[in-house]
XYZ file of C-alpha atoms in Angstrom:
712
model
C 137.151 143.384 59.005
C 136.722 140.712 56.483
C 137.104 136.975 57.228
C 139.922 135.041 55.373
C 138.961 131.623 53.869
C 139.068 128.438 56.095
C 142.615 127.527 56.020
C 143.077 123.901 54.974
C 143.517 121.522 58.501
C 146.612 121.369 58.614
C 147.041 125.346 58.870
C 145.574 127.371 62.098
C 142.841 130.013 62.037
C 143.695 133.720 62.359
C 142.142 135.499 64.191
C 142.636 138.682 62.595
C 143.912 137.777 59.204
C 144.299 140.826 56.506
C 142.350 141.907 53.986
C 142.787 140.403 50.604
C 142.848 144.262 49.375
C 144.342 145.939 52.231
C 146.988 147.014 49.148
C 144.011 149.039 47.167
C 142.130 150.531 50.593
C 145.953 152.024 51.333
C 146.164 153.565 48.254
C 142.186 155.120 47.758
C 143.270 157.072 50.993
C 146.277 158.071 50.078
C 144.012 159.708 47.091
C 141.216 160.776 49.119
C 144.397 162.760 50.942
C 145.570 164.854 47.709
C 141.898 165.805 46.866
C 141.927 166.827 50.133
C 144.814 169.314 49.939
C 144.413 170.309 46.739
C 140.138 171.522 47.783
C 142.305 173.576 51.499
C 144.101 175.360 48.471
C 141.525 175.887 46.006
C 139.336 176.829 48.619
C 141.416 179.423 50.326
C 142.811 181.001 46.272
C 138.665 181.264 45.824
C 138.223 183.005 49.214
C 141.397 184.789 48.921
C 139.962 186.719 45.854
C 135.616 186.916 46.447
C 137.115 188.541 50.246
C 139.559 190.553 49.007
C 142.000 190.034 52.190
C 145.588 188.341 52.985
C 145.173 186.683 55.808
C 146.630 182.635 53.892
C 146.765 181.031 57.818
C 143.273 181.643 58.533
C 141.786 180.515 55.175
C 143.875 177.501 55.615
C 143.219 176.945 58.880
C 138.999 177.454 58.216
C 139.453 175.689 54.934
C 141.277 172.652 57.247
C 138.365 171.867 59.823
C 135.835 172.534 56.949
C 137.930 169.255 55.564
C 138.107 167.383 58.474
C 134.340 168.020 60.018
C 133.240 166.329 56.716
C 135.925 163.454 56.275
C 135.191 162.978 60.019
C 131.460 162.669 59.485
C 131.728 160.379 56.552
C 133.780 158.020 58.916
C 131.114 158.205 61.449
C 128.986 157.689 59.434
C 129.990 154.648 57.196
C 130.797 153.158 60.417
C 127.310 153.394 61.584
C 126.400 152.168 58.675
C 128.049 149.142 58.003
C 127.749 148.414 62.455
C 123.802 148.469 61.356
C 124.328 146.064 57.780
C 126.014 143.572 60.194
C 123.138 143.604 62.954
C 121.105 143.612 60.358
C 122.513 140.593 58.722
C 123.653 138.575 61.974
C 126.999 138.443 61.377
C 128.385 137.249 64.719
C 130.197 139.174 66.676
C 127.809 142.209 65.555
C 125.581 142.459 68.669
C 128.549 142.694 71.259
C 130.182 145.202 68.532
C 126.936 147.300 68.373
C 126.717 147.429 72.602
C 130.431 148.354 73.214
C 130.141 150.649 70.345
C 127.242 152.715 71.622
C 128.219 152.518 75.098
C 131.544 154.166 74.414
C 129.811 156.538 72.156
C 126.942 157.891 75.517
C 129.844 157.627 77.485
C 131.861 160.031 75.412
C 128.712 162.044 74.632
C 127.853 163.834 77.986
C 131.641 165.326 78.342
C 131.917 166.384 74.632
C 127.764 168.085 75.086
C 129.327 170.005 78.116
C 132.729 171.022 76.908
C 131.250 172.328 73.261
C 128.802 174.204 74.897
C 131.624 175.616 77.447
C 133.544 176.203 74.690
C 130.701 177.894 72.362
C 130.112 180.177 74.786
C 133.147 181.562 75.351
C 133.871 181.755 71.557
C 131.181 183.702 70.972
C 131.285 186.214 73.572
C 135.300 186.204 72.906
C 134.441 186.727 68.822
C 132.045 189.664 69.636
C 134.120 191.497 72.045
C 136.878 191.516 69.778
C 134.772 192.851 67.361
C 132.783 195.636 69.173
C 131.814 198.478 67.465
C 133.427 200.904 70.669
C 137.130 198.711 69.750
C 136.733 200.611 66.143
C 135.115 203.233 67.234
C 138.171 204.767 70.384
C 140.645 203.135 67.047
C 138.944 205.883 65.260
C 138.387 208.741 67.686
C 142.600 207.910 68.652
C 143.225 208.624 65.119
C 141.352 211.942 65.039
C 142.562 213.230 68.083
C 146.576 212.387 66.295
C 144.959 214.315 62.982
C 143.579 216.661 65.373
C 147.141 217.246 66.416
C 148.931 217.339 63.797
C 146.518 219.815 61.955
C 147.276 222.428 64.661
C 150.705 221.669 64.526
C 150.907 222.532 60.867
C 148.181 225.887 61.814
C 150.778 226.739 64.832
C 153.963 226.821 62.050
C 152.252 228.815 59.422
C 151.452 231.148 61.982
C 154.612 231.598 62.625
C 155.793 231.560 59.568
C 153.582 234.587 58.252
C 154.679 235.976 61.646
C 158.032 236.580 60.702
C 157.724 237.685 57.164
C 154.939 240.497 58.565
C 158.419 240.922 60.780
C 160.104 241.402 57.703
C 157.762 243.618 56.030
C 157.343 245.841 58.842
C 161.031 246.365 59.348
C 162.099 246.435 55.722
C 164.675 244.056 55.945
C 166.674 242.945 53.081
C 166.331 239.470 51.921
C 170.339 238.696 51.898
C 171.115 240.889 54.088
C 173.102 240.907 57.494
C 169.923 242.292 59.001
C 167.553 239.260 57.567
C 169.713 236.894 58.877
C 170.035 238.168 62.792
C 165.949 238.634 62.420
C 165.576 234.482 61.431
C 168.156 234.200 64.085
C 166.230 235.612 66.901
C 162.675 234.780 65.640
C 164.373 230.945 65.617
C 164.943 231.771 69.433
C 161.560 233.545 70.340
C 159.106 230.741 68.225
C 161.429 228.153 69.679
C 161.914 226.854 65.942
C 164.070 224.201 65.175
C 164.770 225.612 61.720
C 164.238 228.671 59.957
C 166.244 229.443 56.616
C 164.980 230.769 53.085
C 165.178 228.725 49.876
C 165.670 231.612 46.409
C 163.586 230.651 43.208
C 166.689 229.164 42.212
C 166.436 226.883 45.243
C 169.656 227.354 46.836
C 169.264 227.995 50.773
C 170.278 231.139 53.002
C 170.094 232.965 56.321
C 169.430 229.591 57.532
C 170.017 228.474 61.297
C 171.282 226.268 62.788
C 172.981 225.517 59.301
C 173.954 221.721 59.551
C 170.280 220.842 60.663
C 168.324 223.139 58.229
C 170.685 220.894 55.414
C 169.886 217.933 56.961
C 166.429 218.901 57.581
C 165.325 220.623 54.254
C 167.096 217.543 52.375
C 165.004 215.444 54.110
C 161.921 217.847 52.989
C 162.576 218.687 49.210
C 162.779 215.116 48.869
C 158.649 215.159 49.483
C 157.639 218.381 48.306
C 156.991 218.846 44.233
C 158.770 222.294 44.162
C 158.138 222.712 40.216
C 154.258 222.546 41.060
C 155.006 225.017 44.251
C 157.066 227.222 42.201
C 153.756 227.444 39.679
C 151.336 227.787 41.753
C 152.890 228.914 44.884
C 151.217 228.070 48.322
C 151.819 227.084 51.940
C 153.111 223.862 52.071
C 153.848 221.387 55.119
C 155.031 217.995 55.517
C 156.265 215.942 58.828
C 159.648 214.554 58.795
C 160.799 211.595 60.911
C 164.594 212.389 61.904
C 167.252 211.677 64.910
C 163.974 210.695 67.333
C 161.893 213.598 66.425
C 158.819 214.405 64.444
C 159.059 218.035 62.559
C 156.204 219.645 61.256
C 157.792 221.778 58.400
C 155.923 224.346 56.975
C 156.804 226.512 53.325
C 155.516 229.582 52.594
C 155.913 231.539 49.198
C 157.527 235.206 49.564
C 155.925 237.735 47.142
C 153.757 234.677 45.708
C 157.474 233.138 44.542
C 159.310 235.519 43.530
C 161.412 237.191 45.999
C 161.587 233.064 47.975
C 160.280 230.647 49.870
C 160.547 230.521 54.217
C 161.068 227.484 55.360
C 159.868 226.855 59.120
C 160.381 224.390 61.260
C 158.661 223.037 64.670
C 159.904 219.535 66.980
C 155.983 218.269 67.867
C 158.034 215.492 70.160
C 159.497 211.834 69.241
C 157.221 209.087 67.801
C 154.212 210.272 67.414
C 154.309 210.176 63.981
C 155.653 206.471 63.807
C 152.482 205.749 66.507
C 150.172 207.485 64.580
C 150.573 205.100 61.400
C 150.397 202.077 63.487
C 146.638 203.356 65.090
C 146.078 203.958 61.308
C 147.641 200.187 59.907
C 146.154 198.994 63.375
C 142.567 200.346 61.896
C 142.835 199.119 58.699
C 143.641 195.762 59.357
C 140.621 195.437 62.308
C 138.177 196.218 59.352
C 139.312 194.085 57.111
C 139.640 191.682 59.743
C 136.361 192.525 61.662
C 134.909 191.483 57.438
C 135.982 188.129 58.671
C 134.085 187.792 61.654
C 131.013 185.255 61.067
C 133.762 183.106 59.156
C 136.140 182.619 62.356
C 133.740 182.261 64.787
C 132.571 179.382 61.759
C 135.841 178.290 62.023
C 135.848 178.135 65.867
C 132.980 176.255 65.626
C 133.996 173.924 63.370
C 137.322 173.566 65.207
C 135.104 172.685 68.599
C 132.848 170.446 65.880
C 135.488 168.565 64.801
C 137.623 167.952 68.310
C 134.428 166.924 69.672
C 133.164 164.837 66.681
C 137.202 163.676 66.450
C 136.686 162.429 70.358
C 133.196 160.269 69.505
C 135.120 158.661 66.916
C 137.863 158.007 68.453
C 135.109 156.623 71.049
C 133.952 154.518 68.576
C 136.994 153.760 67.031
C 137.936 151.984 70.259
C 135.008 150.841 71.209
C 134.448 148.601 67.258
C 138.704 148.498 68.150
C 137.718 146.524 71.181
C 134.800 145.015 70.276
C 136.564 143.298 67.179
C 139.651 142.425 69.415
C 137.157 140.038 71.896
C 134.864 139.198 68.926
C 137.569 137.362 66.553
C 139.009 134.959 69.181
C 135.002 134.072 69.321
C 134.665 134.296 65.408
C 137.841 131.914 65.177
C 136.563 129.236 68.226
C 133.074 129.395 66.770
C 135.253 128.854 63.331
C 136.954 125.897 64.826
C 134.339 124.174 67.157
C 132.344 124.179 63.380
C 135.446 122.462 61.802
C 136.046 120.221 64.725
C 132.333 119.058 64.598
C 132.705 118.058 61.109
C 135.777 115.492 62.290
C 138.948 117.996 61.618
C 140.750 118.119 64.883
C 143.412 119.199 64.529
C 142.216 122.910 63.748
C 144.758 124.976 66.015
C 144.101 128.624 67.357
C 146.228 131.149 67.200
C 147.840 132.741 70.464
C 145.595 135.933 71.528
C 148.191 137.102 73.998
C 148.004 136.966 77.785
C 144.994 138.095 78.834
C 141.909 135.819 79.416
C 140.801 135.737 76.096
C 144.516 134.052 75.094
C 143.773 131.500 78.034
C 140.203 130.734 76.422
C 142.574 130.223 73.261
C 145.088 128.334 74.731
C 142.132 125.898 76.385
C 140.677 125.536 72.845
C 143.733 124.328 71.472
C 144.254 121.759 74.421
C 140.554 120.801 74.238
C 141.213 120.075 70.286
C 144.726 118.890 71.026
C 143.030 116.095 73.757
C 140.610 115.385 71.133
C 143.319 114.509 68.289
C 144.768 112.466 71.229
C 141.720 110.420 71.563
C 140.942 110.048 68.574
C 144.423 108.706 68.046
C 143.763 106.261 70.642
C 140.666 104.506 69.318
C 141.728 104.493 65.953
C 144.949 102.652 67.658
C 142.761 100.721 70.180
C 140.208 99.404 66.883
C 143.037 98.906 64.677
C 144.297 96.755 67.831
C 140.603 94.975 67.588
C 140.952 94.344 64.593
C 144.293 92.550 64.724
C 143.100 90.942 67.642
C 139.998 89.857 65.410
C 141.971 88.378 62.766
C 144.384 86.718 65.288
C 140.984 85.561 66.699
C 139.929 84.056 63.117
C 143.610 82.795 63.290
C 143.818 80.937 66.983
C 144.516 77.143 66.869
C 141.477 75.356 65.634
C 140.931 71.885 64.263
C 138.435 70.382 61.350
C 135.663 67.594 62.204
C 138.550 65.289 61.952
C 140.973 66.453 64.828
C 143.555 67.449 62.401
C 145.092 71.137 63.149
C 143.905 74.170 60.555
C 145.618 76.624 62.009
C 147.580 77.959 64.843
C 148.739 81.592 65.695
C 152.504 82.952 66.562
C 150.969 83.183 70.223
C 150.341 79.278 70.085
C 153.467 78.945 69.120
C 155.371 80.936 71.375
C 153.770 79.316 74.455
C 153.457 75.418 73.518
C 157.407 76.421 72.453
C 155.632 74.001 68.573
C 156.277 75.559 64.674
C 153.052 75.862 62.685
C 154.651 74.617 59.717
C 155.314 71.288 61.825
C 152.138 70.600 63.147
C 149.830 71.605 60.369
C 147.302 68.269 59.073
C 148.418 66.448 62.406
C 146.110 64.969 64.507
C 145.299 66.691 68.246
C 145.640 63.292 69.897
C 148.855 62.666 68.025
C 150.723 66.533 69.698
C 149.726 65.167 73.110
C 149.896 62.669 74.822
C 148.416 61.593 78.430
C 145.615 63.705 80.387
C 145.366 66.540 77.737
C 144.897 63.233 74.770
C 141.980 62.008 77.100
C 140.600 65.312 77.730
C 140.406 66.635 74.526
C 138.753 63.867 73.531
C 135.649 64.357 76.143
C 136.096 68.402 74.633
C 134.974 66.219 71.468
C 132.231 64.149 72.476
C 130.754 66.802 74.202
C 130.997 69.932 71.387
C 129.329 66.992 69.104
C 126.532 65.898 71.438
C 125.770 69.753 72.194
C 127.024 72.362 69.075
C 126.337 75.759 71.463
C 128.977 74.435 74.611
C 131.693 75.678 75.363
C 134.229 73.268 76.956
C 136.646 74.812 79.520
C 139.150 73.328 81.812
C 142.887 73.952 83.761
C 145.444 71.370 82.500
C 149.134 71.463 83.340
C 152.138 71.087 80.269
C 155.668 70.296 80.872
C 156.721 73.346 78.117
C 160.756 73.948 77.525
C 161.872 73.015 80.261
C 159.271 73.848 82.838
C 155.356 73.058 84.254
C 153.312 75.563 83.245
C 149.303 75.447 84.055
C 146.418 76.722 80.949
C 143.022 77.990 80.935
C 141.567 76.020 77.643
C 138.452 77.080 76.461
C 137.155 74.729 73.027
C 134.142 76.327 71.171
C 132.612 74.050 68.071
C 132.489 75.517 64.029
C 129.662 74.708 62.814
C 128.039 75.243 59.638
C 124.321 74.253 60.238
C 122.731 71.127 61.724
C 122.054 67.810 60.064
C 118.607 67.449 59.736
C 116.310 65.120 61.629
C 118.941 64.653 64.790
C 119.502 68.251 65.536
C 122.885 67.713 66.182
C 126.218 69.822 64.398
C 127.508 68.734 61.574
C 131.192 69.348 62.637
C 132.932 71.696 60.727
C 135.366 71.970 63.384
C 137.094 73.170 66.720
C 138.441 76.472 67.638
C 141.433 75.973 71.382
C 141.950 78.927 72.693
C 145.213 78.708 75.431
C 145.660 81.271 78.118
C 148.725 80.961 80.177
C 147.963 81.256 83.898
C 150.802 80.072 85.450
C 151.863 83.459 86.742
C 148.578 84.391 87.817
C 148.232 81.125 89.727
C 152.079 82.104 91.324
C 150.970 85.406 92.235
C 148.121 84.194 93.859
C 149.364 82.130 95.830
C 152.119 84.019 97.481
C 149.713 86.620 98.149
C 148.089 84.280 100.156
C 151.265 83.017 101.606
C 151.854 86.643 102.235
C 148.512 86.967 104.464
C 149.403 83.565 105.905
C 152.467 84.102 106.821
C 151.142 87.392 108.302
C 149.186 86.118 110.316
C 151.385 83.233 111.933
C 153.862 85.768 112.737
C 151.705 88.030 115.024
C 150.396 84.385 116.784
C 153.396 83.576 117.938
C 155.974 86.969 118.622
C 153.811 87.911 121.087
C 153.872 84.885 123.431
C 158.563 84.034 122.674
C 159.704 87.144 124.238
C 158.445 85.628 127.921
C 158.666 82.256 127.074
C 162.658 82.887 126.808
C 162.961 84.934 129.155
C 161.250 83.177 131.525
C 163.781 80.036 130.895
C 166.415 82.578 130.716
C 165.458 83.910 134.781
C 164.995 80.372 135.706
C 168.716 79.581 134.549
C 170.476 81.359 136.712
C 167.799 81.588 139.490
C 167.887 77.302 139.912
C 170.823 76.492 138.033
C 173.709 77.015 140.131
C 171.433 75.136 143.312
C 170.140 72.310 140.660
C 172.785 69.508 140.729
C 170.282 67.704 137.827
C 171.844 68.613 135.247
C 168.772 67.377 133.047
C 167.100 70.942 134.073
C 169.772 72.994 132.460
C 169.668 70.921 129.151
C 165.774 71.403 129.089
C 166.202 75.072 129.991
C 169.054 76.142 127.547
C 166.685 73.372 125.102
C 163.756 75.742 124.969
C 166.593 78.843 124.764
C 167.640 77.529 121.796
C 163.985 76.668 120.256
C 162.488 79.956 121.242
C 165.267 81.234 118.929
C 165.240 79.554 116.391
C 160.475 80.732 116.131
C 162.187 83.618 116.288
C 164.409 83.886 113.839
C 161.395 81.729 112.053
C 159.148 84.897 112.695
C 160.961 87.325 111.573
C 161.253 85.622 107.637
C 157.394 85.294 107.864
C 157.939 89.029 109.157
C 160.201 90.021 106.392
C 157.638 87.795 103.811
C 154.528 89.365 104.845
C 156.173 93.270 104.965
C 158.343 93.777 102.582
C 159.839 97.373 102.700
C 158.560 99.259 99.240
C 161.588 99.102 97.234
C 162.923 102.263 96.782
C 164.112 102.778 93.190
C 167.274 104.813 92.097
C 169.418 105.141 89.194
C 172.377 103.285 88.786
C 174.695 100.808 87.851
C 174.068 97.229 88.702
C 177.882 96.594 88.221
C 179.540 97.049 91.043
C 177.029 95.435 92.887
C 177.033 92.791 91.949
C 180.823 92.888 91.792
C 180.342 93.959 95.781
C 177.838 90.342 96.352
C 180.451 87.706 94.731
C 183.829 89.643 96.749
C 182.054 89.319 99.719
C 181.537 85.641 98.645
C 184.319 84.856 96.861
C 186.205 85.897 100.275
C 183.989 84.111 103.447
C 184.386 80.809 100.581
C 187.309 80.660 98.809
C 187.408 76.506 98.251
C 184.920 77.734 95.199
C 185.948 79.259 92.311
C 183.889 82.537 92.177
C 183.346 84.460 88.464
C 181.374 87.200 87.770
C 180.811 88.695 83.343
C 179.310 92.313 84.097
C 179.164 93.701 80.837
C 180.855 96.820 80.565
C 178.188 98.151 78.330
C 174.915 97.397 80.585
C 172.949 101.017 80.832
C 171.910 102.100 84.139
C 168.569 101.555 85.377
C 166.369 102.327 88.160
C 166.689 99.924 90.850
C 166.348 98.887 94.685
C 169.800 98.337 95.796
C 169.358 96.861 99.240
C 166.615 94.685 97.701
C 168.392 93.232 95.175
C 171.463 92.833 97.601
C 169.445 90.447 99.305
C 167.901 88.641 96.451
C 171.821 88.092 94.842
C 172.674 87.839 98.570
C 170.097 84.743 98.926
C 171.151 82.923 95.125
C 174.650 82.821 96.297
C 174.460 81.568 99.634
C 172.265 78.966 97.814
C 174.593 77.824 95.815
C 177.673 78.086 98.376
C 175.758 76.072 100.637
C 174.901 73.725 97.055
C 178.138 73.273 96.623
C 179.569 72.951 100.173
C 181.827 69.034 99.976
C 183.058 69.731 96.580
C 185.977 70.211 94.934
C 186.291 73.032 92.146
C 182.996 74.126 93.043
C 181.827 77.265 90.967
C 178.869 79.299 90.748
C 177.805 78.398 87.596
C 177.996 74.914 88.543
C 175.275 73.290 90.445
C 176.498 70.486 92.910
C 172.738 68.889 93.061
C 170.077 68.813 90.197
C 166.785 70.467 90.418
C 163.916 68.294 88.659
C 161.599 69.430 86.901
C 158.908 69.418 89.416
C 160.719 70.584 92.487
C 162.090 73.527 89.837
C 158.466 74.569 89.711
C 157.622 74.766 93.405
C 161.394 76.599 93.646
C 159.643 79.973 94.633
C 156.808 78.694 96.787
C 156.171 79.490 100.414
C 158.197 77.296 102.875
C 159.200 74.651 100.284
C 163.036 73.685 100.744
C 165.280 70.369 99.551
C 167.812 72.156 102.831
C 167.242 70.293 106.104
C 167.956 74.181 107.832
C 166.237 75.609 105.504
C 162.727 77.568 106.186
C 161.613 77.743 102.533
C 161.559 81.849 102.743
C 164.418 82.380 100.772
C 163.160 82.348 97.069
C 160.146 83.313 97.441
C 161.137 86.929 99.168
C 163.735 86.856 96.082
C 161.323 86.207 93.926
C 158.496 89.383 95.745
C 161.780 91.605 95.296
C 162.217 90.912 91.605
C 158.860 91.206 91.539
C 158.431 94.604 92.908
C 160.959 95.929 90.416
C 158.883 94.481 87.547
C 160.967 92.140 86.470
C 161.338 88.197 86.466
C 163.126 85.340 88.228
C 162.885 81.813 87.301
C 165.242 78.310 87.278
C 166.001 76.450 84.346
C 167.645 73.483 83.526
C 170.913 73.818 83.033
C 172.791 71.547 79.635
C 173.988 69.153 80.124
C 173.223 69.453 84.220
C 172.766 71.286 86.793
C 170.515 74.541 86.680
C 170.318 78.184 86.048
C 168.628 81.065 87.841
C 167.801 83.654 85.482
C 166.760 87.333 86.719
C 165.003 89.852 84.520
C 164.922 93.625 85.149
C 163.695 96.466 83.001
C 165.933 99.364 82.404
C 162.937 101.285 82.294
């Protein structure tokens, strides 16, 4: 099969593309078939004329087998030559096809050769037996016996007719008289004749016995005898008749050389003997004709066996070609696809080759190509991002030698809460005050002395109502050195700000969790026996001891132990928060439930809830968020205690900026009874949801807690 040209990069590679000249090839096959049929007809007609036989079927089959043999030999030779040429040209897959074809041919040769040998022996023995000389001799002898029987019967009929004529002459009987009629009747009975009678020279019958049978027999015999010739040349004539299941020999003897008339005598010789003798004659003639075709017939059978054997070999070779094509076509396609992938075309795909191992191999190749293409896409995207980052680095905050700000990128605007158009051209000292201004001056001096140095510091900046910590890296921009001093000519500075606020918070939370876990472990074990011992002392010695300080001390121990146990429980909850169980759900019902609970418990506060009905469902841990909202609302309720017309969205106490920054740190609390772990647990739960919680300043006064939860 010829390969199609390589498809474009977007089209899949076909495993078995149809030949572009398929239509022309089929047309040639039809023409060859018509020529073969015409050759069969012409050869059959020529052989009929030359051999002089009428066996159209035999000669047609002979010529058909001969043509088929030529076609099979041509196809086998063509496939073999094609295979040899492909192997010499080192066509991909030709060696595999050669091995498979040769394997199938060798596997089929042994049984085919054995079958051909046995069948050829059988054909030779059978044909020789059919055309033995003994068969022909037997048929000729049978025919001679039949002929001798008829000759004997004819001679007997003639002899009896002459005896009747002799008796008529001896008795001087008159032809046509009554005595003549009686004598003929007696002769019929005496000799056992079927019919007897006299025919006058004019052709009239007389003295016939039996009359009806004689009329019928003579009517048939007269049609086979030339009476005019018999009158001119009177002699004995006999004919054989088959009538009413009987074979009759009818003899005609002239009387007085035909002048007086003719004596007709008929004798029955049995039933069907004449028909059987005719069958023997026709069979012998047909046998002699067929014997002329003995060798062509034998050759036809040999050719038939040869054609069948070669067809089996051809079928085996064709199956080998077919199987090799099914195996090598995917290999060729994968080789072409691999070559295209090596050239950089990763969009190549192979058509599915089925459900077998080759199909699995093709699907694996396609998956590999898809993975390579996806990897290339990721690399291109990463390269594009790196380019953008490089451009972003080029645009990062930069100042010139006089300290004026020359470039500010979008990230710096967002983190520092500034607008580029408002600060470009200003000096950095005018933008920042206090500690950072002094540190910036220090950086300028240090980099001016050592241009290759890098200045790195952590600074705290109050931004957008919250405290933020930044890691600042400052490097110098220099176009060269100034002559003898070796110092930088100072073309500017690049300052890179990295917000590490959340990172430090996470580090502090992790440290506090570890501390809480250790404290809870060390304190929890002795608390229970202390509490049990104090309670036992109160039960045993309390009623008998009249000193009131004993009971007060015991109860104080129990209360403090319980408070410590509560503190340990808070430590444990903070150190070992359970893994969140995320389930898809609606946050509105949970908020309504929590707010409803607080509205019932704190009727002196105006509880309002405005949940957006368009809020979509998203995965969250219901129990964890319940703790978050319970803790936040508890803080709100406690903050509003003792105030009239309180509402959850109005804070009774103002939280300073530095307090809001420490709001979520462990053990920070402004309440006397607080443990400082509530909001820390809130932050941990929200962080487990990959969200964020923060406190912001509410205008004109108060504080606002913001909980952000991702929807996906």
